[in-house]
């Protein structure tokens, strides 16, 4: 055998039994089959073996199992971003003629997909007020096939009565999907929302999470997950994975596996940072409201208290008093030094984004400009001092 052949077909295999804190990283498009029969008999849908890199390697299977565990589910499909996970759920449960329901405070790009891609595919949508269960009941039609839920809502942070909303969707026989990014599988289990008052367990059908946020924790990886307890629902999502070729890369999965073990500590620390800073913001006259469901005055606090286990993400918004113009608010944000201007959250560096509510909600409950803070790991007193010095720009002419 020539050397060119030998370097590819070397008989050496490393000894089995290697064990270390992190699992190995397996990368593949091609995987080898021992013979043609094994190749023909392989079913890519189950995890009893390997078919092709797109459908999983030991690395992605391991991450899927760990995310399933985190969410309290059974089956997991990974997607290359949180948004991709949302769209895969949409495509799994909606076809031409169907109707989709989104909360009015839904993650913005999810609404953009409904207005664009889904409309082009013949799917209609409407929004409901997640704080008013009657609004969901009224919005359901006999064509509704999917209801998205989010707790709390993006940017304005209202924490909805998830259990009541799920009960209404269940009565109508509609699939429910929860965007659980904020609770990160830690503050809330979407599959266990108590019972329906008749002794039956109550939970959503599908739990999606942007792993980009807390599970990654580094501000350096994009990924999403879709978890179910039901094998048939999982099979529908897996089919979308097959139809679209949407999958994740092993190196990204490796980064998630590396950061997942520290997630509970990071989550709790950023929660404590956010709670302390949010309470401080409540006493500042420049802010007319602090939107963080862990605070008593924040919308849906009672639901957060009932459904979450006393913790939450390190992410809150403030409403800047209406006497300040949007330009002044921009100046305040620009004057911040430690809070970096940027989207996403859950990473090590504190972030800030100003939002104009008028552009975002069908019926904004508040007037004025909103500023969202995401807490990193800087010392709290430095972050507080940063906001304090930047607030001076609001009073300067
Ligand atoms: C960030 C986010 C997403 C999307 O995740 P990406 O990985 O950035 O695409 C979806 N839902 C919520 C609530 C988010 O915060």
mmCIF file with all atom_site columns, C-alpha atoms in Angstrom, residues 43-173:
data_model
loop_
_atom_site.group_PDB
_atom_site.id
_atom_site.type_symbol
_atom_site.label_atom_id
_atom_site.label_alt_id
_atom_site.label_comp_id
_atom_site.label_asym_id
_atom_site.label_entity_id
_atom_site.label_seq_id
_atom_site.pdbx_PDB_ins_code
_atom_site.Cartn_x
_atom_site.Cartn_y
_atom_site.Cartn_z
_atom_site.occupancy
_atom_site.B_iso_or_equiv
_atom_site.pdbx_formal_charge
_atom_site.auth_seq_id
_atom_site.auth_comp_id
_atom_site.auth_asym_id
_atom_site.auth_atom_id
_atom_site.pdbx_PDB_model_num
ATOM 1   C CA . UNK A 1 43  ? -32.861 5.687  10.011 1.00 0.00 ? 43  UNK A CA 1
ATOM 2   C CA . UNK A 1 44  ? -31.562 9.239  10.487 1.00 0.00 ? 44  UNK A CA 1
ATOM 3   C CA . UNK A 1 45  ? -34.593 10.082 12.662 1.00 0.00 ? 45  UNK A CA 1
ATOM 4   C CA . UNK A 1 46  ? -33.463 8.093  15.696 1.00 0.00 ? 46  UNK A CA 1
ATOM 5   C CA . UNK A 1 47  ? -30.348 8.442  17.789 1.00 0.00 ? 47  UNK A CA 1
ATOM 6   C CA . UNK A 1 48  ? -29.323 4.778  17.777 1.00 0.00 ? 48  UNK A CA 1
ATOM 7   C CA . UNK A 1 49  ? -26.545 5.487  15.275 1.00 0.00 ? 49  UNK A CA 1
ATOM 8   C CA . UNK A 1 50  ? -25.100 7.948  12.790 1.00 0.00 ? 50  UNK A CA 1
ATOM 9   C CA . UNK A 1 51  ? -26.106 8.631  9.198  1.00 0.00 ? 51  UNK A CA 1
ATOM 10  C CA . UNK A 1 52  ? -24.677 11.944 8.041  1.00 0.00 ? 52  UNK A CA 1
ATOM 11  C CA . UNK A 1 53  ? -23.180 14.913 9.863  1.00 0.00 ? 53  UNK A CA 1
ATOM 12  C CA . UNK A 1 54  ? -26.259 17.030 9.253  1.00 0.00 ? 54  UNK A CA 1
ATOM 13  C CA . UNK A 1 55  ? -28.385 14.638 11.327 1.00 0.00 ? 55  UNK A CA 1
ATOM 14  C CA . UNK A 1 56  ? -26.029 14.528 14.271 1.00 0.00 ? 56  UNK A CA 1
ATOM 15  C CA . UNK A 1 57  ? -22.717 13.434 15.722 1.00 0.00 ? 57  UNK A CA 1
ATOM 16  C CA . UNK A 1 58  ? -21.870 12.397 19.304 1.00 0.00 ? 58  UNK A CA 1
ATOM 17  C CA . UNK A 1 59  ? -21.212 16.090 20.002 1.00 0.00 ? 59  UNK A CA 1
ATOM 18  C CA . UNK A 1 60  ? -24.589 17.413 18.855 1.00 0.00 ? 60  UNK A CA 1
ATOM 19  C CA . UNK A 1 61  ? -26.489 14.421 20.297 1.00 0.00 ? 61  UNK A CA 1
ATOM 20  C CA . UNK A 1 62  ? -24.873 15.136 23.676 1.00 0.00 ? 62  UNK A CA 1
ATOM 21  C CA . UNK A 1 63  ? -25.838 18.789 23.532 1.00 0.00 ? 63  UNK A CA 1
ATOM 22  C CA . UNK A 1 64  ? -29.405 17.903 22.501 1.00 0.00 ? 64  UNK A CA 1
ATOM 23  C CA . UNK A 1 65  ? -29.772 15.555 25.462 1.00 0.00 ? 65  UNK A CA 1
ATOM 24  C CA . UNK A 1 66  ? -28.440 18.175 27.881 1.00 0.00 ? 66  UNK A CA 1
ATOM 25  C CA . UNK A 1 67  ? -30.771 20.867 26.561 1.00 0.00 ? 67  UNK A CA 1
ATOM 26  C CA . UNK A 1 68  ? -33.734 18.439 26.775 1.00 0.00 ? 68  UNK A CA 1
ATOM 27  C CA . UNK A 1 69  ? -32.823 17.885 30.404 1.00 0.00 ? 69  UNK A CA 1
ATOM 28  C CA . UNK A 1 70  ? -32.481 21.598 31.056 1.00 0.00 ? 70  UNK A CA 1
ATOM 29  C CA . UNK A 1 71  ? -35.982 22.266 29.701 1.00 0.00 ? 71  UNK A CA 1
ATOM 30  C CA . UNK A 1 72  ? -37.556 19.233 31.363 1.00 0.00 ? 72  UNK A CA 1
ATOM 31  C CA . UNK A 1 73  ? -38.390 17.699 27.982 1.00 0.00 ? 73  UNK A CA 1
ATOM 32  C CA . UNK A 1 74  ? -37.591 14.505 26.104 1.00 0.00 ? 74  UNK A CA 1
ATOM 33  C CA . UNK A 1 75  ? -36.574 15.382 22.529 1.00 0.00 ? 75  UNK A CA 1
ATOM 34  C CA . UNK A 1 76  ? -34.460 18.238 21.213 1.00 0.00 ? 76  UNK A CA 1
ATOM 35  C CA . UNK A 1 77  ? -33.657 19.649 17.785 1.00 0.00 ? 77  UNK A CA 1
ATOM 36  C CA . UNK A 1 78  ? -30.878 22.218 17.469 1.00 0.00 ? 78  UNK A CA 1
ATOM 37  C CA . UNK A 1 79  ? -30.948 25.162 15.085 1.00 0.00 ? 79  UNK A CA 1
ATOM 38  C CA . UNK A 1 80  ? -28.179 27.581 14.056 1.00 0.00 ? 80  UNK A CA 1
ATOM 39  C CA . UNK A 1 81  ? -29.853 30.533 15.829 1.00 0.00 ? 81  UNK A CA 1
ATOM 40  C CA . UNK A 1 82  ? -32.815 31.262 18.068 1.00 0.00 ? 82  UNK A CA 1
ATOM 41  C CA . UNK A 1 83  ? -34.635 32.780 15.125 1.00 0.00 ? 83  UNK A CA 1
ATOM 42  C CA . UNK A 1 84  ? -33.988 29.680 12.996 1.00 0.00 ? 84  UNK A CA 1
ATOM 43  C CA . UNK A 1 85  ? -35.547 27.597 15.807 1.00 0.00 ? 85  UNK A CA 1
ATOM 44  C CA . UNK A 1 86  ? -38.642 29.844 15.786 1.00 0.00 ? 86  UNK A CA 1
ATOM 45  C CA . UNK A 1 87  ? -38.998 29.542 12.010 1.00 0.00 ? 87  UNK A CA 1
ATOM 46  C CA . UNK A 1 88  ? -38.570 25.750 12.158 1.00 0.00 ? 88  UNK A CA 1
ATOM 47  C CA . UNK A 1 89  ? -41.453 25.561 14.641 1.00 0.00 ? 89  UNK A CA 1
ATOM 48  C CA . UNK A 1 90  ? -43.561 27.786 12.354 1.00 0.00 ? 90  UNK A CA 1
ATOM 49  C CA . UNK A 1 91  ? -42.810 25.588 9.344  1.00 0.00 ? 91  UNK A CA 1
ATOM 50  C CA . UNK A 1 92  ? -43.491 22.382 11.296 1.00 0.00 ? 92  UNK A CA 1
ATOM 51  C CA . UNK A 1 93  ? -47.020 23.315 12.345 1.00 0.00 ? 93  UNK A CA 1
ATOM 52  C CA . UNK A 1 94  ? -48.297 25.780 9.716  1.00 0.00 ? 94  UNK A CA 1
ATOM 53  C CA . UNK A 1 95  ? -49.286 25.290 6.093  1.00 0.00 ? 95  UNK A CA 1
ATOM 54  C CA . UNK A 1 96  ? -51.212 27.336 3.526  1.00 0.00 ? 96  UNK A CA 1
ATOM 55  C CA . UNK A 1 97  ? -54.610 28.397 4.872  1.00 0.00 ? 97  UNK A CA 1
ATOM 56  C CA . UNK A 1 98  ? -53.569 28.108 8.519  1.00 0.00 ? 98  UNK A CA 1
ATOM 57  C CA . UNK A 1 99  ? -53.619 30.901 11.083 1.00 0.00 ? 99  UNK A CA 1
ATOM 58  C CA . UNK A 1 100 ? -50.906 31.778 13.616 1.00 0.00 ? 100 UNK A CA 1
ATOM 59  C CA . UNK A 1 101 ? -51.254 33.711 16.868 1.00 0.00 ? 101 UNK A CA 1
ATOM 60  C CA . UNK A 1 102 ? -48.430 35.794 18.320 1.00 0.00 ? 102 UNK A CA 1
ATOM 61  C CA . UNK A 1 103 ? -48.371 37.826 21.536 1.00 0.00 ? 103 UNK A CA 1
ATOM 62  C CA . UNK A 1 104 ? -48.283 41.575 20.891 1.00 0.00 ? 104 UNK A CA 1
ATOM 63  C CA . UNK A 1 105 ? -44.918 41.767 22.712 1.00 0.00 ? 105 UNK A CA 1
ATOM 64  C CA . UNK A 1 106 ? -43.376 38.878 20.743 1.00 0.00 ? 106 UNK A CA 1
ATOM 65  C CA . UNK A 1 107 ? -39.661 38.812 19.857 1.00 0.00 ? 107 UNK A CA 1
ATOM 66  C CA . UNK A 1 108 ? -39.635 41.275 16.920 1.00 0.00 ? 108 UNK A CA 1
ATOM 67  C CA . UNK A 1 109 ? -38.102 39.112 14.157 1.00 0.00 ? 109 UNK A CA 1
ATOM 68  C CA . UNK A 1 110 ? -40.746 36.423 14.816 1.00 0.00 ? 110 UNK A CA 1
ATOM 69  C CA . UNK A 1 111 ? -43.388 38.963 13.768 1.00 0.00 ? 111 UNK A CA 1
ATOM 70  C CA . UNK A 1 112 ? -41.286 39.957 10.743 1.00 0.00 ? 112 UNK A CA 1
ATOM 71  C CA . UNK A 1 113 ? -41.287 36.287 9.635  1.00 0.00 ? 113 UNK A CA 1
ATOM 72  C CA . UNK A 1 114 ? -45.077 36.124 10.042 1.00 0.00 ? 114 UNK A CA 1
ATOM 73  C CA . UNK A 1 115 ? -45.506 39.286 7.962  1.00 0.00 ? 115 UNK A CA 1
ATOM 74  C CA . UNK A 1 116 ? -43.133 38.084 5.235  1.00 0.00 ? 116 UNK A CA 1
ATOM 75  C CA . UNK A 1 117 ? -42.185 34.440 4.738  1.00 0.00 ? 117 UNK A CA 1
ATOM 76  C CA . UNK A 1 118 ? -45.308 32.974 6.326  1.00 0.00 ? 118 UNK A CA 1
ATOM 77  C CA . UNK A 1 119 ? -47.683 35.328 4.527  1.00 0.00 ? 119 UNK A CA 1
ATOM 78  C CA . UNK A 1 120 ? -45.990 34.416 1.239  1.00 0.00 ? 120 UNK A CA 1
ATOM 79  C CA . UNK A 1 121 ? -46.640 30.752 2.084  1.00 0.00 ? 121 UNK A CA 1
ATOM 80  C CA . UNK A 1 122 ? -50.355 31.471 2.604  1.00 0.00 ? 122 UNK A CA 1
ATOM 81  C CA . UNK A 1 123 ? -50.318 31.522 6.417  1.00 0.00 ? 123 UNK A CA 1
ATOM 82  C CA . UNK A 1 124 ? -52.195 34.355 8.123  1.00 0.00 ? 124 UNK A CA 1
ATOM 83  C CA . UNK A 1 125 ? -51.452 35.694 11.600 1.00 0.00 ? 125 UNK A CA 1
ATOM 84  C CA . UNK A 1 126 ? -52.836 37.981 14.239 1.00 0.00 ? 126 UNK A CA 1
ATOM 85  C CA . UNK A 1 127 ? -51.607 39.196 17.591 1.00 0.00 ? 127 UNK A CA 1
ATOM 86  C CA . UNK A 1 128 ? -53.219 38.922 21.028 1.00 0.00 ? 128 UNK A CA 1
ATOM 87  C CA . UNK A 1 129 ? -52.667 40.763 24.295 1.00 0.00 ? 129 UNK A CA 1
ATOM 88  C CA . UNK A 1 130 ? -50.846 38.175 26.431 1.00 0.00 ? 130 UNK A CA 1
ATOM 89  C CA . UNK A 1 131 ? -51.881 39.935 29.653 1.00 0.00 ? 131 UNK A CA 1
ATOM 90  C CA . UNK A 1 132 ? -55.582 39.409 28.811 1.00 0.00 ? 132 UNK A CA 1
ATOM 91  C CA . UNK A 1 133 ? -56.451 35.716 28.384 1.00 0.00 ? 133 UNK A CA 1
ATOM 92  C CA . UNK A 1 134 ? -59.823 36.796 26.923 1.00 0.00 ? 134 UNK A CA 1
ATOM 93  C CA . UNK A 1 135 ? -57.883 38.437 24.101 1.00 0.00 ? 135 UNK A CA 1
ATOM 94  C CA . UNK A 1 136 ? -56.345 35.075 23.161 1.00 0.00 ? 136 UNK A CA 1
ATOM 95  C CA . UNK A 1 137 ? -59.736 33.376 23.328 1.00 0.00 ? 137 UNK A CA 1
ATOM 96  C CA . UNK A 1 138 ? -61.219 36.013 21.028 1.00 0.00 ? 138 UNK A CA 1
ATOM 97  C CA . UNK A 1 139 ? -58.335 35.792 18.555 1.00 0.00 ? 139 UNK A CA 1
ATOM 98  C CA . UNK A 1 140 ? -58.517 31.998 18.072 1.00 0.00 ? 140 UNK A CA 1
ATOM 99  C CA . UNK A 1 141 ? -60.186 30.906 14.838 1.00 0.00 ? 141 UNK A CA 1
ATOM 100 C CA . UNK A 1 142 ? -60.987 27.450 13.496 1.00 0.00 ? 142 UNK A CA 1
ATOM 101 C CA . UNK A 1 143 ? -57.909 27.877 11.280 1.00 0.00 ? 143 UNK A CA 1
ATOM 102 C CA . UNK A 1 144 ? -55.505 28.600 14.173 1.00 0.00 ? 144 UNK A CA 1
ATOM 103 C CA . UNK A 1 145 ? -52.840 25.884 14.366 1.00 0.00 ? 145 UNK A CA 1
ATOM 104 C CA . UNK A 1 146 ? -50.100 27.462 16.469 1.00 0.00 ? 146 UNK A CA 1
ATOM 105 C CA . UNK A 1 147 ? -49.975 29.875 19.413 1.00 0.00 ? 147 UNK A CA 1
ATOM 106 C CA . UNK A 1 148 ? -46.640 31.379 20.419 1.00 0.00 ? 148 UNK A CA 1
ATOM 107 C CA . UNK A 1 149 ? -46.079 32.411 24.024 1.00 0.00 ? 149 UNK A CA 1
ATOM 108 C CA . UNK A 1 150 ? -43.223 34.387 25.511 1.00 0.00 ? 150 UNK A CA 1
ATOM 109 C CA . UNK A 1 151 ? -42.490 35.077 29.169 1.00 0.00 ? 151 UNK A CA 1
ATOM 110 C CA . UNK A 1 152 ? -41.840 37.864 29.748 1.00 0.00 ? 152 UNK A CA 1
ATOM 111 C CA . UNK A 1 153 ? -42.544 39.701 26.483 1.00 0.00 ? 153 UNK A CA 1
ATOM 112 C CA . UNK A 1 154 ? -39.573 41.106 24.587 1.00 0.00 ? 154 UNK A CA 1
ATOM 113 C CA . UNK A 1 155 ? -38.365 44.574 25.643 1.00 0.00 ? 155 UNK A CA 1
ATOM 114 C CA . UNK A 1 156 ? -41.491 45.641 27.614 1.00 0.00 ? 156 UNK A CA 1
ATOM 115 C CA . UNK A 1 157 ? -41.174 42.615 29.918 1.00 0.00 ? 157 UNK A CA 1
ATOM 116 C CA . UNK A 1 158 ? -44.833 41.975 30.811 1.00 0.00 ? 158 UNK A CA 1
ATOM 117 C CA . UNK A 1 159 ? -45.021 38.539 32.437 1.00 0.00 ? 159 UNK A CA 1
ATOM 118 C CA . UNK A 1 160 ? -48.206 36.828 31.162 1.00 0.00 ? 160 UNK A CA 1
ATOM 119 C CA . UNK A 1 161 ? -50.487 34.339 32.945 1.00 0.00 ? 161 UNK A CA 1
ATOM 120 C CA . UNK A 1 162 ? -48.907 31.522 30.908 1.00 0.00 ? 162 UNK A CA 1
ATOM 121 C CA . UNK A 1 163 ? -50.981 28.803 32.583 1.00 0.00 ? 163 UNK A CA 1
ATOM 122 C CA . UNK A 1 164 ? -54.271 30.506 31.695 1.00 0.00 ? 164 UNK A CA 1
ATOM 123 C CA . UNK A 1 165 ? -53.154 31.133 28.115 1.00 0.00 ? 165 UNK A CA 1
ATOM 124 C CA . UNK A 1 166 ? -52.064 27.510 27.678 1.00 0.00 ? 166 UNK A CA 1
ATOM 125 C CA . UNK A 1 167 ? -55.380 26.268 29.052 1.00 0.00 ? 167 UNK A CA 1
ATOM 126 C CA . UNK A 1 168 ? -57.291 28.321 26.457 1.00 0.00 ? 168 UNK A CA 1
ATOM 127 C CA . UNK A 1 169 ? -55.124 27.084 23.573 1.00 0.00 ? 169 UNK A CA 1
ATOM 128 C CA . UNK A 1 170 ? -55.434 23.470 24.800 1.00 0.00 ? 170 UNK A CA 1
ATOM 129 C CA . UNK A 1 171 ? -59.218 23.725 24.947 1.00 0.00 ? 171 UNK A CA 1
ATOM 130 C CA . UNK A 1 172 ? -59.113 24.798 21.305 1.00 0.00 ? 172 UNK A CA 1
ATOM 131 C CA . UNK A 1 173 ? -56.736 21.930 20.446 1.00 0.00 ? 173 UNK A CA 1
#
